[in-house]
Each structure stands twice: as structure tokens, then as C-alpha cells.
Short mmCIF file of C-alpha atoms and ligand atoms in Angstrom, two decimals:
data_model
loop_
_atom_site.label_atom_id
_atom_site.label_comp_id
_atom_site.label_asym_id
_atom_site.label_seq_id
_atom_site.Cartn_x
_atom_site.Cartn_y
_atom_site.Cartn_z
CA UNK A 13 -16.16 -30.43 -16.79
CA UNK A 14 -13.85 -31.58 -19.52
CA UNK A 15 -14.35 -31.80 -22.56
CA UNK A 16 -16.35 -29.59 -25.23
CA UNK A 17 -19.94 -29.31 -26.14
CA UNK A 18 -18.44 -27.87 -29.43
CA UNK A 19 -17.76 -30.23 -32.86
CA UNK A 20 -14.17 -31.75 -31.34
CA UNK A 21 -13.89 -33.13 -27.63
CA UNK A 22 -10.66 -31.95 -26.19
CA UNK A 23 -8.96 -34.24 -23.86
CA UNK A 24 -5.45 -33.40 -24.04
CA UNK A 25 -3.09 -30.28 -24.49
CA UNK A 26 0.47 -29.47 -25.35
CA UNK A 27 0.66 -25.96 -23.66
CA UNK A 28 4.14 -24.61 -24.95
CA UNK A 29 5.94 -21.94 -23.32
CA UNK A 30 6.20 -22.38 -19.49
CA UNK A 31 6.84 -19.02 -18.11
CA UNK A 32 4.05 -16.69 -16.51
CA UNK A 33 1.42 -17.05 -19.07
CA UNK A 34 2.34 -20.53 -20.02
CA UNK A 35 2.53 -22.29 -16.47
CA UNK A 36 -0.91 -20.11 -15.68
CA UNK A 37 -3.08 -21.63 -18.73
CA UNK A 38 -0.94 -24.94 -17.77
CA UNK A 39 -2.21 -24.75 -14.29
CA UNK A 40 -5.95 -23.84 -15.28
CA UNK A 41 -6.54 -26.22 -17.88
CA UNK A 42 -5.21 -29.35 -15.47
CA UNK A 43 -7.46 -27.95 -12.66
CA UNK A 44 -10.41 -28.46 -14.97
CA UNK A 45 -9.62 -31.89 -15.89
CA UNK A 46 -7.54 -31.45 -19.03
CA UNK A 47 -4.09 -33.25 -19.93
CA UNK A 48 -1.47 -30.83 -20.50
CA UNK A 49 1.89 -31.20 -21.32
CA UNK A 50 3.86 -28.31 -20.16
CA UNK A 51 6.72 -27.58 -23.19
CA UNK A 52 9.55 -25.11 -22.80
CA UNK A 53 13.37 -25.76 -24.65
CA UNK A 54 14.86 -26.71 -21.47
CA UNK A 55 13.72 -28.85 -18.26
CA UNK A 56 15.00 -26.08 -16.17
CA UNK A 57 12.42 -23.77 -17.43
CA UNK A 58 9.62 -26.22 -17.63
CA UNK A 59 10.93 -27.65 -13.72
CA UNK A 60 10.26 -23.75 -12.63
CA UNK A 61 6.98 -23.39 -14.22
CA UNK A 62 5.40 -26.81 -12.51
CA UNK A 63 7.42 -25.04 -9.28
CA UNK A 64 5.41 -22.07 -9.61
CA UNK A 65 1.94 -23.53 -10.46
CA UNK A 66 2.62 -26.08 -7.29
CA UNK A 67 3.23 -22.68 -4.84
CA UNK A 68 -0.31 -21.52 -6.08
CA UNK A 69 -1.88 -24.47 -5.72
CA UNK A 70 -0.65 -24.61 -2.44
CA UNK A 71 -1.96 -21.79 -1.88
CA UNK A 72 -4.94 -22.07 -3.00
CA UNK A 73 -4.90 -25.36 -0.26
CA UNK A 74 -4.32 -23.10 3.02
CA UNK A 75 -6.85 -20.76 1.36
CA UNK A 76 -8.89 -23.91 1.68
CA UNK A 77 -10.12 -23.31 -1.95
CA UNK A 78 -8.91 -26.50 -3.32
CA UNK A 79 -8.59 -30.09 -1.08
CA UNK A 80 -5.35 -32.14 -1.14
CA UNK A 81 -6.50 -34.58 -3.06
CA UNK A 82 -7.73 -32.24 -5.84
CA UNK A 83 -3.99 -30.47 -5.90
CA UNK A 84 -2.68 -33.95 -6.14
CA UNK A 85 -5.08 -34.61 -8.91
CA UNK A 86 -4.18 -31.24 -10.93
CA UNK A 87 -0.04 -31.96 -10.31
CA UNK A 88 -0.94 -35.88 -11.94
CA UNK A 89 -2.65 -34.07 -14.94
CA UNK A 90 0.59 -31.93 -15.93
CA UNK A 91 3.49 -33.61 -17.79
CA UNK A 92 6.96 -32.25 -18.78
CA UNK A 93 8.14 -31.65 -21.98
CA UNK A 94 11.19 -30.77 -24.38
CA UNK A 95 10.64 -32.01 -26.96
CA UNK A 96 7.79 -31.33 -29.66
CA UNK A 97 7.27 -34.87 -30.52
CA UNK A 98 5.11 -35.57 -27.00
CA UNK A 99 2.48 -33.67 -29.07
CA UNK A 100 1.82 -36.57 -31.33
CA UNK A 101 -1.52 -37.71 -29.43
CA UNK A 102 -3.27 -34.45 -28.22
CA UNK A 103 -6.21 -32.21 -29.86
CA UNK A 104 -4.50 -28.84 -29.47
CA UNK A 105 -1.73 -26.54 -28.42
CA UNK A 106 -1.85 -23.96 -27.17
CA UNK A 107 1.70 -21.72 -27.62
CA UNK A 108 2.71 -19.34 -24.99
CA UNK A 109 6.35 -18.94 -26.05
CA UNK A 110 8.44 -15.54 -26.37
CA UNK A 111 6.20 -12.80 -28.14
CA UNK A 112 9.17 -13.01 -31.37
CA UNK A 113 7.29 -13.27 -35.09
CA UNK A 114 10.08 -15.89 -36.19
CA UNK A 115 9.90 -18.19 -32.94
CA UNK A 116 6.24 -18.30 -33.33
CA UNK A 117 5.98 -19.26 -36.87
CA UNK A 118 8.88 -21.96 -36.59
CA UNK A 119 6.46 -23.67 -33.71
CA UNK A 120 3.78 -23.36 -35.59
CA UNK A 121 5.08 -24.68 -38.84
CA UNK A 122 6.80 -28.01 -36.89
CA UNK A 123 3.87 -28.52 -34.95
CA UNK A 124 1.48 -28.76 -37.45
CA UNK A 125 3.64 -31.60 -38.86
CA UNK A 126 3.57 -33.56 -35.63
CA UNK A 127 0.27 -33.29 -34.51
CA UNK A 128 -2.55 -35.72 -35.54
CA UNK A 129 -3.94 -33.26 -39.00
CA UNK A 130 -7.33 -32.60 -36.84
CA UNK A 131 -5.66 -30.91 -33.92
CA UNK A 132 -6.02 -27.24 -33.51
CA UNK A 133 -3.42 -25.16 -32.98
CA UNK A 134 -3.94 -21.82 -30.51
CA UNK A 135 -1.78 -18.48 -30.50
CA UNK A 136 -1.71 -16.39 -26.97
CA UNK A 137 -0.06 -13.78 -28.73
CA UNK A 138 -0.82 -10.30 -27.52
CA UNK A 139 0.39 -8.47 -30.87
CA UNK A 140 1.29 -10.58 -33.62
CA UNK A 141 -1.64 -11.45 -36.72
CA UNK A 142 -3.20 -14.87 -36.07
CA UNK A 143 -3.81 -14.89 -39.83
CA UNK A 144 0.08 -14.60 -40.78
CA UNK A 145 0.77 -17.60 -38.16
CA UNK A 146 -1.64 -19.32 -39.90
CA UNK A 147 -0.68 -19.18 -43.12
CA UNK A 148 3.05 -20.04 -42.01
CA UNK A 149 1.15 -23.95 -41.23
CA UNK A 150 -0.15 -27.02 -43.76
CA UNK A 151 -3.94 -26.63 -42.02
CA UNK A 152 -4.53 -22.59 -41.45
CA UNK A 153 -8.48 -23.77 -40.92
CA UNK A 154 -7.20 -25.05 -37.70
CA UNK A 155 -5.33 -22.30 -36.55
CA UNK A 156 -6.67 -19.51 -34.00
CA UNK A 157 -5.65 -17.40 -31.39
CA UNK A 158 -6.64 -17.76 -27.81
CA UNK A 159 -5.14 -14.66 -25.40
CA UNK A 160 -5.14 -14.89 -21.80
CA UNK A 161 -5.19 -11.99 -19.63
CA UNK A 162 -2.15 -12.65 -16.70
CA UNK A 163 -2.72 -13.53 -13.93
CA UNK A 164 -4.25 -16.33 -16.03
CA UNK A 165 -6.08 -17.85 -12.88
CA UNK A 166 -7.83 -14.86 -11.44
CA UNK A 167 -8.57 -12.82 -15.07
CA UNK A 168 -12.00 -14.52 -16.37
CA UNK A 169 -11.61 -13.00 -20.10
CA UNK A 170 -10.34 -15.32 -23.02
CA UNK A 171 -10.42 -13.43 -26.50
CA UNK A 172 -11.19 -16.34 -28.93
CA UNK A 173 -9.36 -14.79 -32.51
CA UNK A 174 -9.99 -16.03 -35.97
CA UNK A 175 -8.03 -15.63 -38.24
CA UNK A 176 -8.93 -15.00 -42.10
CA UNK A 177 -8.63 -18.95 -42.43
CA UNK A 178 -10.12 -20.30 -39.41
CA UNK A 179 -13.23 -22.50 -39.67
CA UNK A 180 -16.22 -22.09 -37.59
CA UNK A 181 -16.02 -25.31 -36.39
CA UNK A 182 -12.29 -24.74 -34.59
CA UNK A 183 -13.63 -21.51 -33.20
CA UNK A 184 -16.76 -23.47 -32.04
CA UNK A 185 -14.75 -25.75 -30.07
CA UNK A 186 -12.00 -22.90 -28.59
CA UNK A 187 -15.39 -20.87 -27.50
CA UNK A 188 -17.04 -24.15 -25.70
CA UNK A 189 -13.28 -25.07 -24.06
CA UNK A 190 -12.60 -21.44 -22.62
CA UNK A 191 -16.32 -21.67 -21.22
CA UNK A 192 -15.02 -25.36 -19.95
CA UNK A 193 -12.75 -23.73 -18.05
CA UNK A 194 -14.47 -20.98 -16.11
CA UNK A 195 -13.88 -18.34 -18.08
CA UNK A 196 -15.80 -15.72 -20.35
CA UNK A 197 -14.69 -16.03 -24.00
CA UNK A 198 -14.95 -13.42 -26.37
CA UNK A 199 -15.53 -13.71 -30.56
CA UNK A 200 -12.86 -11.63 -32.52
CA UNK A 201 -11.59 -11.19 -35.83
CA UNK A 202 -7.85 -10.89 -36.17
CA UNK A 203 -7.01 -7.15 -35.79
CA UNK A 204 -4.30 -4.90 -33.96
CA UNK A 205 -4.32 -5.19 -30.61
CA UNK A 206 -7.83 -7.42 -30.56
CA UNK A 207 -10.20 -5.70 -28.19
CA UNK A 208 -8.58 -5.22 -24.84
CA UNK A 209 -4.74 -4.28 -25.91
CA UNK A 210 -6.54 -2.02 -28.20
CA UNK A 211 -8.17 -0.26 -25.12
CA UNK A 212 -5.88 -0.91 -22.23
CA UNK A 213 -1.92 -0.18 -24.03
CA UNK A 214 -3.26 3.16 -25.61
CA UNK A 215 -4.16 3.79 -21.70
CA UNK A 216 -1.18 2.98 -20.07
CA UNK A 217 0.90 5.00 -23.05
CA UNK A 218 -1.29 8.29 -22.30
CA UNK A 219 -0.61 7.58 -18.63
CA UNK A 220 3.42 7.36 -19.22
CA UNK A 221 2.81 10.73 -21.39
CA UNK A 222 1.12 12.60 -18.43
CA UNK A 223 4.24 11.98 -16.43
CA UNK A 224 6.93 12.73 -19.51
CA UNK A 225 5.24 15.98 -19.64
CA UNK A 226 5.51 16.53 -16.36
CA UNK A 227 1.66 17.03 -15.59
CA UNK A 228 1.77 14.19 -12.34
CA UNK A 229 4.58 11.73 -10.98
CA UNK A 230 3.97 8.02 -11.68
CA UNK A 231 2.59 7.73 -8.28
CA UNK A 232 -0.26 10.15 -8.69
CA UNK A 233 -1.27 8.59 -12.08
CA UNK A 234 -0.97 5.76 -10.24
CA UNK A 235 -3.34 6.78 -7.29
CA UNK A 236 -5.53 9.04 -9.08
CA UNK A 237 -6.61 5.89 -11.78
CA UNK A 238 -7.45 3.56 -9.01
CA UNK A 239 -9.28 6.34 -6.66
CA UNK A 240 -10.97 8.14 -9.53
CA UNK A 241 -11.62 5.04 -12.21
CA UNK A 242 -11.64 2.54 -9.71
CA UNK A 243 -8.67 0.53 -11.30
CA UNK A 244 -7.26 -2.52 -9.61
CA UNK A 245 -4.15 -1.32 -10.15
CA UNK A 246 -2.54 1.84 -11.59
CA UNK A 247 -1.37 1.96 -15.27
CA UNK A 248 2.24 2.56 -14.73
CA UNK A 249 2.30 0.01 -12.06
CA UNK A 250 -0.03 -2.46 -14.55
CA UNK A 251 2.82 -1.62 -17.23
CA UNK A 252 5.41 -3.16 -15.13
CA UNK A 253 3.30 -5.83 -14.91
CA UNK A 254 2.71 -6.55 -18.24
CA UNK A 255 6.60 -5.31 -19.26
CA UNK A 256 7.44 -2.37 -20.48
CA UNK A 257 8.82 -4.03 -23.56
CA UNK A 258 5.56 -6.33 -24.10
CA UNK A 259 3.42 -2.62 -23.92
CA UNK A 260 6.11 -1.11 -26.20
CA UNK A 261 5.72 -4.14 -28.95
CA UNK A 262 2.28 -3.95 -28.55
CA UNK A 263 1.92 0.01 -29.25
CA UNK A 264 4.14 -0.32 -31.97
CA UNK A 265 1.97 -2.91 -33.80
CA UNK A 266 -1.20 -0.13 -33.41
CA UNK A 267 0.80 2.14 -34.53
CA UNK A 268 2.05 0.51 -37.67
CA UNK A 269 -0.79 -1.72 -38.24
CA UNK A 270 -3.13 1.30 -38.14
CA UNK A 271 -1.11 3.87 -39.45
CA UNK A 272 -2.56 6.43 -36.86
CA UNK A 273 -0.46 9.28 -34.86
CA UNK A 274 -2.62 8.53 -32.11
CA UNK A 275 -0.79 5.36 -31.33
CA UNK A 276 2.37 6.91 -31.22
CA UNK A 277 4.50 5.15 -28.97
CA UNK A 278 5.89 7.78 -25.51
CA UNK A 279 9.02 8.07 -26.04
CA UNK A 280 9.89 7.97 -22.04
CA UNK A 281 8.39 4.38 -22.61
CA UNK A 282 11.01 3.93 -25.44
CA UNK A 283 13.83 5.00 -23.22
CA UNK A 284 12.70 2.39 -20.50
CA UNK A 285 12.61 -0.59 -22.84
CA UNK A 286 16.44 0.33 -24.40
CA UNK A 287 17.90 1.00 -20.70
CA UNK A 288 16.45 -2.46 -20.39
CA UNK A 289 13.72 -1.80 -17.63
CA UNK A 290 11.33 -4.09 -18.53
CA UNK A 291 9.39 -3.62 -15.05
CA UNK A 292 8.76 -6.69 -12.77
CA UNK A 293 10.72 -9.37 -14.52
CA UNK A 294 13.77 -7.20 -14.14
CA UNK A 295 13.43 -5.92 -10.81
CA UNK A 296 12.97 -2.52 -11.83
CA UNK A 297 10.74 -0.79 -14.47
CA UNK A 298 8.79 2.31 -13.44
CA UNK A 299 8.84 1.29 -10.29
CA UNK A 300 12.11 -0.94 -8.23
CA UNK A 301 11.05 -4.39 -6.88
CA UNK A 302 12.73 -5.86 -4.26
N1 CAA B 422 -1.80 -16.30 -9.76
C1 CAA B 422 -2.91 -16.76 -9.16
N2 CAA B 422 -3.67 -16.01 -8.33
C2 CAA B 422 -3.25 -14.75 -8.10
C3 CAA B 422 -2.09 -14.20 -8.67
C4 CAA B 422 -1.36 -15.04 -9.53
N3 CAA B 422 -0.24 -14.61 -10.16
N4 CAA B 422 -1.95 -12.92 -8.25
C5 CAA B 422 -2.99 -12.67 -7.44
N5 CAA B 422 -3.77 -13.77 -7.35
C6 CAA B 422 -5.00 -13.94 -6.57
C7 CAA B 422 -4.68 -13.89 -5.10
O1 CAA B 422 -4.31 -15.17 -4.60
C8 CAA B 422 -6.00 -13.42 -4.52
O2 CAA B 422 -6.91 -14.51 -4.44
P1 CAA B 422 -8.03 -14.60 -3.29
O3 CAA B 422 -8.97 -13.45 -3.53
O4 CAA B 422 -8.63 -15.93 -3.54
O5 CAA B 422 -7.28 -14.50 -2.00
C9 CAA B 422 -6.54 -12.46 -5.60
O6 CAA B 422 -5.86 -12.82 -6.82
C10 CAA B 422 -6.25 -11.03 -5.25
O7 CAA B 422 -4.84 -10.91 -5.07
P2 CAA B 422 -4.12 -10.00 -4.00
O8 CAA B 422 -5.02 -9.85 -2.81
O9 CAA B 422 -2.74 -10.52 -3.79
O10 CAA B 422 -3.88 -8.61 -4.70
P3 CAA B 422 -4.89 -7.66 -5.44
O11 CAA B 422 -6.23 -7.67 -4.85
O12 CAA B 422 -4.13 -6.39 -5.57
O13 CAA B 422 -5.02 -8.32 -6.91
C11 CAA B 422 -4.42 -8.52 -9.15
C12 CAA B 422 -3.94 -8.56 -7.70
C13 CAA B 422 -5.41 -9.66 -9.40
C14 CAA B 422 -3.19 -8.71 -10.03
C15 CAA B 422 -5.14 -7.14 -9.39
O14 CAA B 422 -4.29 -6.09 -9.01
C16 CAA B 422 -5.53 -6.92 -10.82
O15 CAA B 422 -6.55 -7.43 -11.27
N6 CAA B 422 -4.71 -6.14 -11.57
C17 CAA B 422 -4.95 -5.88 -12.97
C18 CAA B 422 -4.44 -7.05 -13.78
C19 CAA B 422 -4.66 -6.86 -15.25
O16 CAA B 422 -5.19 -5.86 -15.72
N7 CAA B 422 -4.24 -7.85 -16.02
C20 CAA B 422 -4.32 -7.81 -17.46
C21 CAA B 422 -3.02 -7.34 -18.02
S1 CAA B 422 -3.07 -7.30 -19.80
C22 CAA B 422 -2.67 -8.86 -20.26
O17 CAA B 422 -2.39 -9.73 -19.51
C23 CAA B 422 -2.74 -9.14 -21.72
C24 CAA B 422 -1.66 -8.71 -22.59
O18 CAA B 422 -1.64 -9.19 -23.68
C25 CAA B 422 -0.65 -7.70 -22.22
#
């Protein structure tokens, strides 16, 4: 399964970024054979990313969807890492770190120094321009963006972004390796949102509005998307999901980056994100967690 049938064979990964998004394309690329090196900037945060992708793996043991042997395999595959030097050897990263413009462009700018001048180097940014992280590197040709959808190991969608720079040949080989990997890649240019942000985050801000203006409670939004639209899960509950501040950052970038009233951000979403209510990850957004 490893591998690409693209220009450049990909045998081995620096996936930076270890939290939910990182540890999940961590975890999927090692289960299909890859070498990843799981980065973060301390060994306590990489430590509880392997921790995490070891619980689903074991789960995915009792579930009997995965033999002993083949967790032991995947756990072999993944390496820890703080420091950016590790990432001398492979053929691409793949950055999951914080969703902050100046982080993103620091990584990107040292680790196009380190890595061999062929490797390509992969965004999972939700809202920020592939094209401006490009240009922030020595080799924007080999720069792309590659956006999971969380939970990395059930959602099958990869959107494959070029930016103005990229060559066909990287986005060749990003296509083939997201197909490597079981899941469904899609072709985008570089623009607000991508496809599904573009769709989805304009959803889940018109479903905040309907309760700000009083027309349901969060709970019949809620109930009424997944009975009448057949949703998974409702969008206020899906917000909480996502974080109310990643859905706030990524509204905002619509808004500005298409200078449209349409994309106006609610401001009962606003109020969430400044009482610090991010949803899930802080035990309480729209909904409490326990
Ligand atoms: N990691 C791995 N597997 C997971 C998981 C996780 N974090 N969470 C759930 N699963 C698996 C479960 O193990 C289960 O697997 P089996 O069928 O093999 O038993 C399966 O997913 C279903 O899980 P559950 O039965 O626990 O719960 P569910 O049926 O309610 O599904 C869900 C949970 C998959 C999260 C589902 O509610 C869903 O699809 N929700 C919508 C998620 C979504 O829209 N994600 C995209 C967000 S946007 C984004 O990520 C991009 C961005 O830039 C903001």
C-alpha cells in the first residue's frame, strides 16, 4: 500500500503538530505503512498524542478490526520528535500545528532548510492561504496544502490545495498518497475556506443565528438538522467539535477574504470565543462536557 503511483515515492513523514488532527493523520499514515515522525515542542505533548492513537488502536483491536500484530506494527512505524532536525531524511511533512499565521510560516520557512530540497511540504490548515505559506519557503513549487476532516480516521475526504506556486508534479504525488491511504482526495485551488469550510462554517454560523434570534434553542437546531437533513451530528454540537474559536477564525477569513456581508460572523458566536468557550476542548462550548 505504501508508496505513490505519482512522480515521487513517499516512504517517510515528519507529521508536526501532535494534538487531535496531528496524532489522527499520524495514526493513519503508520497504519498504511508509512514512517512518521510525530513532532510537537515538547515530549509531553507528543507522549499524549502516541497515548491517544494507542487507545484507538486498541480499540480498533477489541473491535477486532485490526490484529495484534498489525497494532504492534503501526506503534513500530511512529517515532517521537522535538526537534526539527529528525526531518533531515523524509519526503514530506505534513504540519498540523496551532491554526496561528506566524507559527505556520516560521515551520515552514525552517523546514524547508532542513529537509532534503525535493521534499514536499503539506499545510492542514483550515483557513490560512497555502499560497502565502508558500511564498514564506526557498521551494514554493513544493509547497501544498493537504486538510483533513477530524476525526481523521473515520472522515474519507482529503482536499488536496495548490497553491499559486505548486507544481503539478507535487500535487500528483499528494493526490496518489491520500488515495494510498484510503481516502477520497479532492483537487483545489487555494481559496477561502476551500470547498467544505466554505459550505459547512457558513452552516453552522446561520444555525448559531437561528438561536441568537431566538427562532429555536440549540437543541432543536440541533435535532431538527439531523432528523430533517439527516446530519450526523447537529451544527451547534459539530461547532463544539470543531471549536468555537477554529469556526470563528474560519468565518472571519470568508468574511474578509471575500468581502461579502453574507459571511458575517454571529455575534453570539463572538461572545462564546471571548468568554473563552471554545466547546469540547474546554469542557464547555454550546453545550457542557463532563
Ligand atoms: N477516532 C477514530 N474513530 C472514531 C473517532 C475518533 N476520534 N470518533 C468516532 N470514531 C469511530 C468510532 O469508533 C465508530 O467506529 P465503528 O463504526 O467502527 O464502531 C464510528 O466512528 C462511529 O462512532 P460512534 O458510534 O462513537 O459515534 P457516531 O456514530 O455518532 O459518529 C462521528 C461519530 C464520526 C464523529 C459522527 O458524529 C460524525 O461524522 N460527525 C460529523 C463529523 C464532521 O463533520 N467532521 C468534520 C468537521 S470539519 C473539519 O474537521 C475541518 C475543519 O477544518 C474545521
Amino acid at each position: 500500500m505504501k508508496g505513490s503511483k505519482g512522480f515521487m515515492t513517499i516512504n517517510k513523514i515528519m507529521v508536526v503538530g501532535s494534538g487531535t488532527m496531528g496524532s489522527g493523520i499520524a495514526q493513519v499514515m503508520a497504519q498504511h505503512g508509512y514512517e512518521v515522525i510525530l513532532n510537537d515542542i515538547k515530549p509531553e505533548f507528543v507522549e499524549r498524542g502516541l497515548q491517544s492513537i494507542t487507545k484507538q488502536l486498541d480499540k480498533a483491536v477489541s473491535k477486532d478490526k485490526m490484529t495484534e500484530q498489525e497494532k504492534e506494527a503501526t506503534l513500530k512505524r511512529l517515532t517521537a520528535s522535538t526537534d526539527y532536525t529528525d526531518a533531515e531524511d523524509v519526503q514530506l511533512v505534513i504540519e498540523a500545528a496551532t491554526e496561528n499565521k506566524n507559527i505556520k510560516l516560521d515551520i515552514f520557512k525552517k523546514l524547508a532548510e532542513i529537509t532534503p530540497e525535493d521534499a514536499i511540504l503539506a499545510s492542514n490548515t483550515s483557513s490560512l492561504s497555502i499560497t502565502e505559506i508558500a511564498n514564506a519557503t526557498s521551494r514554493p513549487e513544493k509547497v501544498i496544502g493537504m486538510h483533513f476532516f477530524n476525526p481523521v480516521p473515520v472522515m474519507k475526504l482529503v482536499e488536496v490545495t495548490r497553491a499559486l506556486t505548486t507544481d503539478d508534479q507535487t500535487a500528483q504525488t499528494i493526490l496518489d498518497l491520500s488515495q494510498s491511504i484510503g481516502k477520497t482526495a479532492i483537487d483545489v485551488t487555494d481559496s477561502p475556506g476551500f470547498v467544505v469550510n466554505r459550505v459547512l462554517i457558513p452552516m453552522i454560523n446561520e444555525a448559531v443565528f437561528t438561536v441568537y434570534e431566538g427562532v429555536a434553542t440549540m437543541e432543536e437546531v440541533d435535532d431538527s438538522m439531523k432528523l430533517g437533513a439527516n446530519h450526523p451530528m447537529g451544527p451547534i454540537a459539530l461547532a463544539d467539535y470543531i471549536g468555537l474559536d477554529v469556526c470563528l477564525a474560519i468565518m472571519t477569513v470568508l468574511y474578509e477574504g471575500f468581502n461579502d456581508s453574507k459571511y458575517r460572523p454571529c455575534p453570539l458566536l463572538k461572545k462564546y470565543v471571548e468568554a473563552g468557550r471554545l466547546g469540547r476542548k474546554t469542557g464547555r462550548g454550546f453545550y457542557e462536557y463532563a
